[in-house]
Amino acid sequence: MNSKQNNFSWPRFRAYFVKLWTEQWRINLLRWGILFGVGTVLMLWGGLTTYPAANKYFATHPEITGRYDDFIETVMVCAVLLAFVVMAFWSSQLIADAVSKGKRIAMLMMPVTPFENWLVRWLLAVPIPIIIYTVLFQVADLICVGLCAPIFPYVPIRPVFLWATPYLFGSNDFGWIFQLVLLCSSLFLVGGMFFPKRPVLKTSITLFILFWVFFIAGGSMSSWFDADEAVLMIVYRVFLGLSIPFLWWLSYVRFKELEVN
């Protein structure tokens, strides 16, 4: 490509985005539909089996203040853990359509720059799945609240926001949960570039090994700060904040280096 072609072109980028979106929307719709259906049914089933006892208890003890929805804690923990699984799978599919030699040739021959090619795939693998997952969870939660709240009026059933739950990692959860999900997504994004075949399995094994290495290193590092938890948490937060964009950049560098063997 000449220098003009190497510049970012919005029409070219948009056309390629529409192309990949059109090719993938049917299978993705099926995946999201199954996930939403199963998740909604499980939430309703859990609510309808958990709330009757709580509703009866609160009804017979009107003097109790500060009533609490115990079931939502289980829902939120499961939803956050499922988000890690979903994002690990989706991010690892960055070049799932270019595993074979012929498909890789077709991908590399597309009339877009490497950055445009990577950016389209990154959008479809990271931010869009996070947005869709969040929206589907909120819709499922509203359905559960809309059906259960009138049936169990003594239980404080209220809508909740997925990324602002007070049930994981202390009181300042939003940054922690979102950073950890993005880190997981970024790791599998890079893993999908290095392990195009069976990326989830191979990346998981690699991360399992690295986890223990960093776990041991982290235990040693805590002694540097005299086991000061506050300082150690700041170090970890900064580490996460720097690691995520670095991993995105690394996946782009690896994407540019793709060659047909």
XYZ file of N, CA and C in Angstrom:
783
model
N 0.830 -1.200 0.000
C 0.000 0.000 0.000
C 0.864 1.249 0.000
N 0.375 2.282 -0.673
C 1.082 3.547 -0.624
C 0.718 4.292 0.636
N 1.337 5.458 0.846
C 1.122 6.189 2.091
C -0.324 6.617 2.256
N -0.992 6.937 1.152
C -2.390 7.349 1.250
C -3.249 6.191 1.722
N -2.969 4.998 1.198
C -3.748 3.833 1.578
C -3.470 3.409 3.012
N -2.284 3.747 3.528
C -1.949 3.382 4.893
C -2.615 4.285 5.916
N -3.165 5.410 5.487
C -3.889 6.284 6.387
C -5.247 5.675 6.721
N -5.737 6.016 7.910
C -7.036 5.492 8.332
C -8.140 6.086 7.471
N -9.009 5.235 6.970
C -10.131 5.662 6.135
C -11.430 5.213 6.792
N -12.259 6.174 7.190
C -13.521 5.832 7.837
C -14.458 5.047 6.922
N -14.661 5.447 5.662
C -15.535 4.642 4.782
C -15.037 3.209 4.613
N -13.728 3.047 4.475
C -13.166 1.709 4.322
C -13.331 0.899 5.613
N -13.083 1.558 6.737
C -13.245 0.911 8.035
C -14.697 0.498 8.255
N -15.610 1.410 7.955
C -17.034 1.120 8.154
C -17.497 -0.025 7.266
N -17.041 -0.043 6.022
C -17.438 -1.112 5.097
C -16.945 -2.475 5.590
N -15.733 -2.509 6.105
C -15.193 -3.780 6.593
C -15.902 -4.215 7.874
N -16.237 -3.247 8.714
C -16.987 -3.560 9.934
C -18.340 -4.176 9.585
N -19.035 -3.553 8.642
C -20.341 -4.070 8.221
C -20.197 -5.470 7.633
N -19.129 -5.690 6.883
C -18.899 -7.007 6.279
C -18.757 -8.089 7.350
N -17.879 -7.859 8.327
C -17.677 -8.864 9.364
C -18.914 -9.025 10.240
N -19.568 -7.914 10.523
C -20.792 -7.981 11.338
C -21.859 -8.805 10.629
N -22.010 -8.592 9.343
C -23.007 -9.329 8.566
C -22.688 -10.814 8.522
N -21.410 -11.146 8.430
C -21.011 -12.550 8.374
C -21.217 -13.266 9.708
N -21.148 -12.526 10.816
C -21.152 -13.163 12.131
C -22.459 -13.023 12.896
N -23.386 -12.178 12.435
C -24.512 -11.823 13.291
C -25.441 -12.999 13.574
N -25.586 -13.928 12.631
C -26.506 -15.044 12.858
C -26.012 -15.973 13.969
N -24.764 -16.398 13.871
C -24.232 -17.281 14.902
C -24.126 -16.563 16.240
N -23.777 -15.275 16.208
C -23.698 -14.516 17.456
C -25.074 -14.314 18.074
N -26.080 -14.090 17.234
C -27.445 -13.949 17.739
C -27.894 -15.233 18.423
N -27.545 -16.367 17.837
C -27.889 -17.651 18.449
C -27.187 -17.812 19.794
N -25.904 -17.462 19.856
C -25.159 -17.590 21.110
C -25.738 -16.698 22.197
N -25.964 -15.434 21.850
C -26.504 -14.500 22.833
C -27.921 -14.884 23.234
N -28.701 -15.376 22.273
C -30.069 -15.780 22.585
C -30.113 -16.932 23.570
N -29.255 -17.922 23.363
C -29.197 -19.054 24.292
C -28.748 -18.591 25.673
N -27.713 -17.749 25.707
C -27.208 -17.243 26.984
C -28.276 -16.445 27.719
N -28.984 -15.581 26.998
C -30.027 -14.762 27.619
C -31.179 -15.632 28.111
N -31.609 -16.578 27.287
C -32.727 -17.432 27.673
C -32.423 -18.273 28.895
N -31.266 -18.924 28.885
C -30.887 -19.765 30.021
C -30.687 -18.920 31.274
N -30.024 -17.767 31.125
C -29.791 -16.903 32.274
C -31.076 -16.376 32.884
N -32.016 -15.963 32.048
C -33.291 -15.445 32.547
C -34.081 -16.523 33.268
N -34.128 -17.715 32.686
C -34.847 -18.824 33.318
C -34.234 -19.169 34.674
N -32.905 -19.208 34.751
C -32.248 -19.523 36.016
C -32.500 -18.442 37.062
N -32.493 -17.180 36.644
C -32.773 -16.098 37.589
C -34.193 -16.200 38.120
N -35.160 -16.456 37.232
C -36.552 -16.586 37.660
C -36.732 -17.800 38.565
N -36.126 -18.902 38.180
C -36.238 -20.111 38.999
C -35.644 -19.876 40.391
N -34.476 -19.246 40.441
C -33.863 -18.960 41.728
C -34.714 -18.029 42.576
N -35.280 -16.993 41.938
C -36.121 -16.066 42.674
C -37.393 -16.713 43.195
N -38.039 -17.505 42.361
C -39.304 -18.133 42.750
C -39.119 -19.216 43.804
N -37.916 -19.736 43.942
C -37.659 -20.741 44.977
C -37.033 -20.143 46.239
N -36.506 -18.930 46.144
C -35.834 -18.302 47.286
C -36.714 -17.276 47.991
N -37.430 -16.482 47.221
C -38.198 -15.381 47.797
C -39.376 -15.798 48.672
N -40.065 -16.927 48.434
C -41.218 -17.257 49.285
C -40.886 -17.301 50.771
N -39.769 -17.933 51.133
C -39.400 -18.020 52.545
C -39.081 -16.643 53.116
N -38.334 -15.832 52.355
C -37.994 -14.486 52.825
C -39.242 -13.621 52.937
N -40.143 -13.743 51.962
C -41.376 -12.949 51.988
C -42.227 -13.304 53.210
N -42.320 -14.593 53.504
C -43.096 -15.035 54.666
C -42.467 -14.540 55.964
N -41.145 -14.590 56.029
C -40.455 -14.158 57.249
C -40.653 -12.667 57.486
N -40.454 -11.856 56.445
C -40.614 -10.409 56.602
C -42.065 -10.042 56.875
N -43.011 -10.803 56.332
C -44.430 -10.520 56.558
C -44.820 -10.767 58.009
N -44.206 -11.759 58.628
C -44.530 -12.084 60.021
C -43.658 -11.325 61.020
N -42.696 -10.561 60.512
C -41.835 -9.751 61.379
C -41.766 -8.323 60.830
N -42.866 -7.591 60.917
C -42.891 -6.238 60.346
C -41.978 -5.261 61.063
N -41.527 -5.623 62.256
C -40.668 -4.712 63.010
C -39.243 -4.661 62.467
N -38.889 -5.595 61.579
C -37.527 -5.655 61.049
C -37.285 -4.503 60.082
N -36.204 -3.778 60.302
C -35.813 -2.697 59.393
C -34.549 -3.112 58.636
N -34.262 -2.389 57.582
C -33.084 -2.712 56.788
C -33.194 -4.056 56.102
N -34.356 -4.336 55.527
C -34.561 -5.622 54.852
C -33.623 -5.750 53.657
N -33.224 -6.976 53.413
C -32.153 -7.220 52.441
C -32.540 -8.360 51.509
N -32.218 -8.195 50.221
C -32.478 -9.227 49.220
C -31.256 -10.140 49.143
N -31.343 -11.291 49.799
C -30.200 -12.212 49.837
C -29.918 -12.842 48.479
N -30.957 -13.102 47.703
C -30.777 -13.828 46.448
C -29.961 -13.033 45.441
N -30.084 -11.704 45.480
C -29.394 -10.896 44.476
C -27.881 -11.015 44.618
N -27.410 -11.311 45.816
C -25.964 -11.494 45.997
C -25.468 -12.680 45.176
N -26.211 -13.773 45.234
C -25.847 -14.950 44.435
C -25.907 -14.643 42.951
N -26.944 -13.923 42.542
C -27.110 -13.573 41.130
C -25.936 -12.742 40.637
N -25.544 -11.743 41.407
C -24.498 -10.836 40.967
C -23.141 -11.534 40.904
N -22.853 -12.363 41.887
C -21.579 -13.087 41.874
C -21.509 -14.005 40.658
N -22.596 -14.736 40.401
C -22.625 -15.634 39.236
C -22.528 -14.851 37.934
N -23.197 -13.692 37.874
C -23.171 -12.885 36.649
C -21.774 -12.359 36.359
N -21.065 -11.927 37.390
C -19.706 -11.417 37.195
C -18.762 -12.544 36.779
N -18.878 -13.692 37.426
C -18.029 -14.828 37.049
C -18.322 -15.282 35.624
N -19.608 -15.265 35.248
C -19.966 -15.632 33.878
C -19.409 -14.626 32.883
N -19.317 -13.357 33.290
C -18.758 -12.336 32.403
C -17.309 -12.661 32.047
N -16.555 -13.182 33.004
C -15.179 -13.587 32.713
C -15.152 -14.690 31.656
N -16.043 -15.666 31.793
C -16.080 -16.783 30.843
C -16.481 -16.295 29.455
N -17.518 -15.469 29.406
C -18.012 -14.965 28.118
C -16.948 -14.136 27.418
N -16.301 -13.236 28.144
C -15.302 -12.374 27.521
C -14.051 -13.159 27.134
N -13.714 -14.185 27.903
C -12.574 -15.028 27.528
C -12.843 -15.708 26.194
N -14.049 -16.227 26.036
C -14.390 -16.895 24.774
C -14.414 -15.910 23.618
N -15.117 -14.783 23.809
C -15.300 -13.855 22.691
C -13.979 -13.223 22.263
N -13.154 -12.862 23.220
C -11.892 -12.211 22.879
C -10.941 -13.150 22.156
N -11.021 -14.426 22.476
C -10.125 -15.393 21.835
C -10.500 -15.654 20.385
N -11.656 -15.133 19.947
C -12.120 -15.369 18.579
C -11.689 -14.262 17.610
N -10.682 -13.493 17.972
C -10.275 -12.348 17.154
C -9.978 -12.748 15.715
N -9.274 -13.853 15.525
C -8.962 -14.315 14.165
C -9.488 -15.734 13.962
N -10.637 -16.023 14.556
C -11.205 -17.368 14.431
C -11.564 -17.704 12.993
N -11.815 -16.662 12.185
C -12.177 -16.897 10.785
C -10.949 -16.978 9.880
N -9.752 -17.009 10.471
C -8.526 -17.045 9.664
C -7.555 -18.095 10.177
N -8.096 -19.216 10.642
C -7.240 -20.263 11.194
C -6.513 -21.025 10.089
N -7.247 -21.390 9.051
C -6.631 -22.143 7.964
C -5.826 -21.219 7.058
N -4.960 -21.806 6.253
C -4.094 -21.025 5.371
C -4.903 -20.239 4.354
N -5.914 -20.872 3.766
C -6.724 -20.186 2.766
C -7.485 -19.014 3.346
N -8.064 -19.205 4.531
C -8.808 -18.118 5.165
C -7.876 -16.997 5.603
N -6.675 -17.359 6.016
C -5.721 -16.324 6.415
C -5.295 -15.492 5.215
N -5.116 -16.136 4.078
C -4.793 -15.393 2.855
C -5.908 -14.419 2.528
N -7.146 -14.891 2.629
C -8.292 -14.028 2.336
C -8.349 -12.847 3.296
N -8.038 -13.082 4.568
C -8.062 -12.003 5.550
C -6.978 -10.971 5.260
N -5.769 -11.451 4.941
C -4.659 -10.538 4.693
C -4.807 -9.776 3.381
N -5.610 -10.297 2.475
C -5.799 -9.653 1.180
C -6.940 -8.649 1.170
N -7.604 -8.481 2.298
C -8.698 -7.510 2.347
C -8.158 -6.100 2.107
N -8.909 -5.254 1.369
C -8.439 -3.900 1.034
C -8.566 -2.928 2.206
N -7.947 -3.279 3.327
C -7.922 -2.412 4.507
C -6.512 -2.443 5.075
N -6.173 -1.438 5.846
C -4.868 -1.423 6.496
C -4.861 -2.420 7.657
N -3.689 -2.865 8.097
C -3.640 -3.775 9.252
C -4.328 -3.200 10.485
N -4.173 -1.885 10.701
C -4.812 -1.285 11.865
C -6.329 -1.313 11.736
N -6.850 -0.995 10.570
C -8.299 -1.040 10.360
C -8.821 -2.461 10.543
N -8.083 -3.415 10.007
C -8.476 -4.819 10.134
C -8.513 -5.238 11.601
N -7.450 -4.887 12.319
C -7.387 -5.245 13.739
C -8.441 -4.512 14.543
N -8.642 -3.228 14.284
C -9.578 -2.432 15.072
C -11.006 -2.942 14.925
N -11.391 -3.309 13.713
C -12.731 -3.863 13.506
C -12.902 -5.132 14.333
N -11.914 -5.994 14.278
C -11.988 -7.255 15.010
C -11.939 -7.022 16.519
N -11.158 -6.042 16.953
C -11.106 -5.708 18.379
C -12.457 -5.214 18.872
N -13.109 -4.373 18.086
C -14.434 -3.884 18.470
C -15.429 -5.029 18.611
N -15.356 -5.983 17.695
C -16.284 -7.112 17.718
C -15.938 -8.133 18.799
N -14.708 -8.063 19.315
C -14.263 -9.055 20.293
C -14.240 -8.547 21.725
N -14.151 -7.224 21.932
C -14.005 -6.712 23.293
C -15.151 -5.778 23.706
N -15.223 -4.541 23.215
C -16.244 -3.633 23.744
C -17.678 -4.028 23.416
N -17.929 -4.488 22.198
C -19.304 -4.833 21.826
C -19.835 -6.004 22.651
N -19.075 -7.100 22.843
C -19.579 -8.162 23.719
C -19.834 -7.705 25.154
N -18.979 -6.825 25.686
C -19.204 -6.323 27.045
C -20.514 -5.546 27.114
N -20.756 -4.700 26.118
C -21.990 -3.913 26.089
C -23.204 -4.825 25.969
N -23.137 -5.791 25.051
C -24.269 -6.703 24.855
C -24.535 -7.509 26.122
N -23.491 -8.013 26.745
C -23.655 -8.802 27.970
C -24.303 -7.966 29.070
N -23.849 -6.726 29.214
C -24.413 -5.850 30.234
C -25.884 -5.576 29.971
N -26.226 -5.263 28.724
C -27.621 -4.970 28.374
C -28.505 -6.187 28.618
N -28.048 -7.361 28.197
C -28.849 -8.574 28.382
C -29.047 -8.889 29.859
N -28.011 -8.674 30.663
C -28.176 -8.907 32.098
C -29.193 -7.949 32.688
N -29.099 -6.668 32.301
C -30.038 -5.693 32.854
C -31.471 -6.015 32.446
N -31.672 -6.461 31.204
C -33.020 -6.833 30.753
C -33.523 -8.042 31.538
N -32.670 -9.055 31.701
C -33.060 -10.240 32.466
C -33.382 -9.873 33.912
N -32.602 -8.971 34.486
C -32.849 -8.536 35.858
C -34.178 -7.795 35.970
N -34.476 -6.945 34.991
C -35.749 -6.220 35.008
C -36.928 -7.177 34.870
N -36.775 -8.210 34.044
C -37.839 -9.209 33.909
C -38.066 -9.922 35.242
N -36.976 -10.303 35.887
C -37.075 -10.983 37.178
C -37.715 -10.082 38.232
N -37.295 -8.825 38.264
C -37.861 -7.874 39.222
C -39.335 -7.633 38.927
N -39.667 -7.447 37.641
C -41.050 -7.181 37.267
C -41.995 -8.314 37.610
N -41.518 -9.550 37.547
C -42.368 -10.703 37.854
C -42.382 -11.044 39.341
N -41.251 -10.889 40.013
C -41.152 -11.319 41.409
C -41.596 -10.252 42.409
N -41.332 -8.983 42.107
C -41.661 -7.925 43.071
C -43.144 -7.895 43.441
N -44.086 -7.987 42.482
C -45.509 -7.991 42.875
C -45.917 -9.242 43.652
N -45.251 -10.369 43.398
C -45.614 -11.617 44.067
C -45.100 -11.649 45.500
N -43.945 -11.046 45.724
C -43.327 -11.050 47.054
C -43.125 -9.605 47.517
N -44.194 -8.939 47.939
C -44.115 -7.499 48.246
C -43.283 -7.166 49.477
N -43.043 -8.132 50.349
C -42.302 -7.841 51.578
C -40.785 -7.962 51.405
N -40.361 -8.450 50.256
C -38.927 -8.552 49.973
C -38.501 -7.338 49.148
N -37.444 -6.640 49.540
C -37.004 -5.442 48.794
C -36.315 -5.804 47.480
N -37.107 -6.241 46.501
C -36.568 -6.632 45.199
C -36.444 -5.386 44.339
N -35.230 -5.036 43.972
C -34.974 -3.826 43.197
C -34.020 -4.142 42.041
N -34.099 -3.366 40.955
C -33.115 -3.542 39.865
C -31.714 -3.187 40.351
N -30.723 -3.840 39.796
C -29.334 -3.583 40.165
C -28.519 -3.377 38.900
N -27.359 -2.734 39.068
C -26.444 -2.523 37.944
C -25.290 -3.494 38.072
N -25.011 -4.226 37.006
C -24.042 -5.314 37.049
C -22.682 -4.882 37.568
N -22.163 -3.755 37.078
C -20.784 -3.375 37.389
C -20.670 -2.501 38.633
N -21.740 -2.381 39.410
C -21.675 -1.593 40.637
C -22.174 -2.410 41.818
N -21.886 -3.694 41.802
C -22.332 -4.563 42.884
C -21.413 -4.453 44.097
N -21.977 -4.440 45.314
C -21.141 -4.390 46.518
C -20.760 -5.768 47.043
N -20.829 -6.794 46.193
C -20.634 -8.155 46.679
C -19.268 -8.741 46.356
N -18.456 -8.006 45.606
C -17.134 -8.519 45.268
C -16.083 -7.436 45.467
N -14.957 -7.806 46.035
C -13.766 -6.949 46.074
C -13.960 -5.677 46.891
N -14.839 -5.678 47.880
C -14.944 -4.518 48.747
C -15.907 -3.468 48.248
N -15.721 -2.238 48.709
C -16.696 -1.181 48.439
C -16.468 -0.474 47.113
N -15.239 -0.411 46.635
C -14.963 0.276 45.368
C -14.890 -0.746 44.232
N -16.028 -1.361 43.959
C -16.025 -2.526 43.081
C -15.934 -2.181 41.610
N -16.516 -1.054 41.230
C -16.678 -0.791 39.801
C -15.350 -0.893 39.063
N -14.329 -0.189 39.557
C -13.041 -0.230 38.888
C -12.408 -1.605 38.925
N -12.507 -2.278 40.074
C -11.894 -3.590 40.216
C -12.507 -4.601 39.261
N -13.817 -4.713 39.290
C -14.481 -5.728 38.473
C -14.257 -5.451 36.999
N -14.448 -4.200 36.607
C -14.313 -3.866 35.196
C -12.880 -4.062 34.721
N -11.919 -3.667 35.545
C -10.517 -3.862 35.184
C -10.171 -5.342 35.055
N -10.671 -6.141 35.974
C -10.363 -7.568 35.935
C -10.994 -8.248 34.726
N -12.219 -7.853 34.394
C -12.865 -8.414 33.205
C -12.103 -8.005 31.947
N -11.699 -6.734 31.880
C -10.928 -6.276 30.728
C -9.568 -6.965 30.657
N -8.951 -7.186 31.815
C -7.667 -7.888 31.821
C -7.830 -9.316 31.311
N -8.856 -9.998 31.791
C -9.138 -11.355 31.312
C -9.371 -11.352 29.808
N -10.173 -10.405 29.352
C -10.452 -10.290 27.920
C -9.178 -10.030 27.133
N -8.324 -9.156 27.642
C -7.088 -8.801 26.935
C -6.118 -9.971 26.871
N -6.049 -10.734 27.947
C -5.163 -11.898 27.961
C -5.589 -12.936 26.928
N -6.889 -13.174 26.840
C -7.374 -14.144 25.854
C -7.335 -13.562 24.446
N -7.371 -12.238 24.348
C -7.199 -11.598 23.045
C -5.812 -11.901 22.489
N -4.805 -11.718 23.335
C -3.432 -12.029 22.929
C -3.260 -13.532 22.728
N -3.862 -14.312 23.618
C -3.771 -15.760 23.479
C -4.341 -16.261 22.169
N -5.434 -15.635 21.732
C -6.018 -16.021 20.456
C -5.114 -15.723 19.277
N -4.238 -14.724 19.428
C -3.298 -14.396 18.363
C -2.146 -15.401 18.304
N -1.705 -15.873 19.453
C -0.593 -16.820 19.481
C -1.052 -18.271 19.330
N -2.293 -18.533 19.735
C -2.847 -19.891 19.626
C -4.154 -19.850 18.842
N -4.084 -19.663 17.529
C -5.318 -19.553 16.742
C -6.172 -20.814 16.768
N -5.541 -21.969 16.998
C -6.290 -23.216 17.114
C -6.466 -23.554 18.595
N -7.706 -23.795 18.995
C -8.053 -24.050 20.393
C -7.517 -22.949 21.301
N -7.846 -21.698 21.033
C -7.259 -20.593 21.800
C -7.674 -20.578 23.261
N -8.925 -20.946 23.556
C -9.384 -20.891 24.947
C -8.628 -21.900 25.801
N -8.511 -23.125 25.310
C -7.826 -24.174 26.071
C -6.350 -23.848 26.266
N -5.667 -23.503 25.189
C -4.229 -23.261 25.272
C -3.919 -22.010 26.089
N -4.729 -20.968 25.927
C -4.512 -19.753 26.715
C -4.776 -20.009 28.187
N -5.806 -20.796 28.492
C -6.126 -21.107 29.886
C -4.984 -21.862 30.553
N -4.407 -22.824 29.848
C -3.281 -23.578 30.410
C -2.086 -22.658 30.652
N -1.812 -21.794 29.681
C -0.697 -20.852 29.828
C -0.916 -19.916 31.005
N -2.133 -19.391 31.133
C -2.435 -18.470 32.226
C -2.398 -19.175 33.577
N -2.783 -20.435 33.592
C -2.729 -21.198 34.843
C -1.290 -21.299 35.346
N -0.384 -21.559 34.427
C 1.035 -21.641 34.798
C 1.559 -20.276 35.240
N 1.217 -19.239 34.453
C 1.683 -17.897 34.793
C 1.085 -17.402 36.105
N -0.139 -17.842 36.395
C -0.782 -17.424 37.644
C 0.062 -17.806 38.851
N 0.537 -19.041 38.847
C 1.325 -19.484 39.989
C 2.673 -18.778 40.054
N 3.222 -18.457 38.904
C 4.477 -17.704 38.893
C 4.270 -16.327 39.508
N 3.216 -15.622 39.060
C 2.952 -14.285 39.589
C 2.447 -14.343 41.027
N 1.762 -15.426 41.378
C 1.291 -15.571 42.755
C 2.470 -15.640 43.716
N 3.466 -16.426 43.344
C 4.673 -16.521 44.174
C 5.416 -15.188 44.190
N 5.507 -14.552 42.996
C 6.179 -13.251 42.930
C 5.420 -12.208 43.723
N 4.083 -12.266 43.663
C 3.274 -11.310 44.411
C 3.442 -11.473 45.901
N 3.573 -12.733 46.351
C 3.812 -12.956 47.770
C 5.147 -12.394 48.209
N 6.148 -12.502 47.328
C 7.459 -11.933 47.649
C 7.415 -10.412 47.608
N 6.629 -9.868 46.639
C 6.580 -8.422 46.492
C 5.922 -7.755 47.689
N 4.988 -8.463 48.341
C 4.304 -7.854 49.475
C 5.271 -7.515 50.601
N 6.367 -8.269 50.697
C 7.346 -7.980 51.745
C 8.074 -6.674 51.487
N 8.123 -6.234 50.211
C 8.779 -4.969 49.904
C 8.051 -3.807 50.565
N 6.745 -3.941 50.735
C 5.939 -2.865 51.306
C 5.559 -3.171 52.749
N 6.309 -4.085 53.390
C 6.020 -4.478 54.769
C 4.574 -4.923 54.924
N 4.089 -5.665 53.903
C 2.729 -6.217 53.935
C 1.672 -5.125 54.066
N 1.959 -3.914 53.583
C 0.983 -2.826 53.596
C -0.043 -3.087 52.497
N -1.235 -3.483 52.895
C -2.257 -3.870 51.919
C -2.658 -2.702 51.031
N -2.763 -1.501 51.599
C -3.184 -0.341 50.816
C -2.193 -0.042 49.693
N -0.896 -0.070 50.025
C 0.125 0.193 49.011
C 0.130 -0.905 47.961
N -0.008 -2.142 48.416
C -0.008 -3.269 47.487
C -1.190 -3.195 46.526
N -2.345 -2.767 47.033
C -3.518 -2.639 46.171
C -3.316 -1.547 45.121
N -2.653 -0.465 45.511
C -2.368 0.599 44.543
C -1.453 0.079 43.444
N -0.447 -0.697 43.842
C 0.474 -1.276 42.859
C -0.276 -2.178 41.896
N -1.162 -3.003 42.427
C -1.925 -3.907 41.570
C -2.848 -3.134 40.632
N -3.468 -2.069 41.147
C -4.381 -1.287 40.308
C -3.630 -0.619 39.167
N -2.462 -0.062 39.480
C -1.639 0.559 38.437
C -1.179 -0.494 37.438
N -0.799 -1.651 37.953
C -0.370 -2.749 37.077
C -1.484 -3.152 36.118
N -2.706 -3.264 36.624
C -3.837 -3.616 35.766
C -4.101 -2.525 34.740
N -4.055 -1.266 35.203
C -4.325 -0.154 34.296
C -3.330 -0.052 33.157
N -2.087 -0.427 33.406
C -1.068 -0.391 32.353
C -1.077 -1.659 31.500
N -1.436 -2.775 32.107
C -1.383 -4.052 31.392
C -2.430 -4.140 30.293
N -3.619 -3.603 30.538
C -4.713 -3.754 29.569
C -4.382 -3.098 28.232
N -4.035 -1.791 28.196
C -3.674 -1.209 26.892
C -2.415 -1.837 26.292
N -1.479 -2.268 27.147
C -0.285 -2.936 26.615
C -0.657 -4.230 25.899
N -1.563 -4.999 26.472
C -1.987 -6.250 25.844
C -2.743 -5.988 24.548
N -3.531 -4.911 24.508
C -4.203 -4.555 23.250
C -3.163 -4.222 22.184
N -2.158 -3.438 22.582
C -1.091 -3.092 21.632
C -0.345 -4.344 21.182
N -0.072 -5.254 22.115
C 0.638 -6.483 21.775
C -0.162 -7.324 20.784
N -1.471 -7.376 20.957
C -2.293 -8.134 20.009
C -2.255 -7.496 18.630
N -2.187 -6.163 18.583
C -2.094 -5.477 17.289
C -0.749 -5.754 16.624
N 0.326 -5.708 17.406
C 1.652 -6.000 16.857
C 1.703 -7.423 16.314
N 1.156 -8.342 17.075
C 1.128 -9.734 16.621
C 0.263 -9.879 15.362
N -0.816 -9.126 15.312
C -1.699 -9.178 14.140
C -0.958 -8.697 12.896
N -0.167 -7.639 13.033
C 0.580 -7.124 11.883
C 1.629 -8.112 11.398
N 2.110 -8.944 12.301
C 3.182 -9.871 11.944
C 2.671 -11.194 11.378
N 1.363 -11.303 11.234
C 0.819 -12.547 10.691
C 1.372 -12.801 9.295
N 1.829 -13.997 9.088
C 2.350 -14.394 7.780
C 1.745 -15.729 7.393
N 1.574 -15.919 6.129
C 1.060 -17.184 5.620
C 2.210 -18.172 5.533
N 2.117 -19.226 6.316
C 3.193 -20.219 6.337
C 3.044 -21.211 5.177
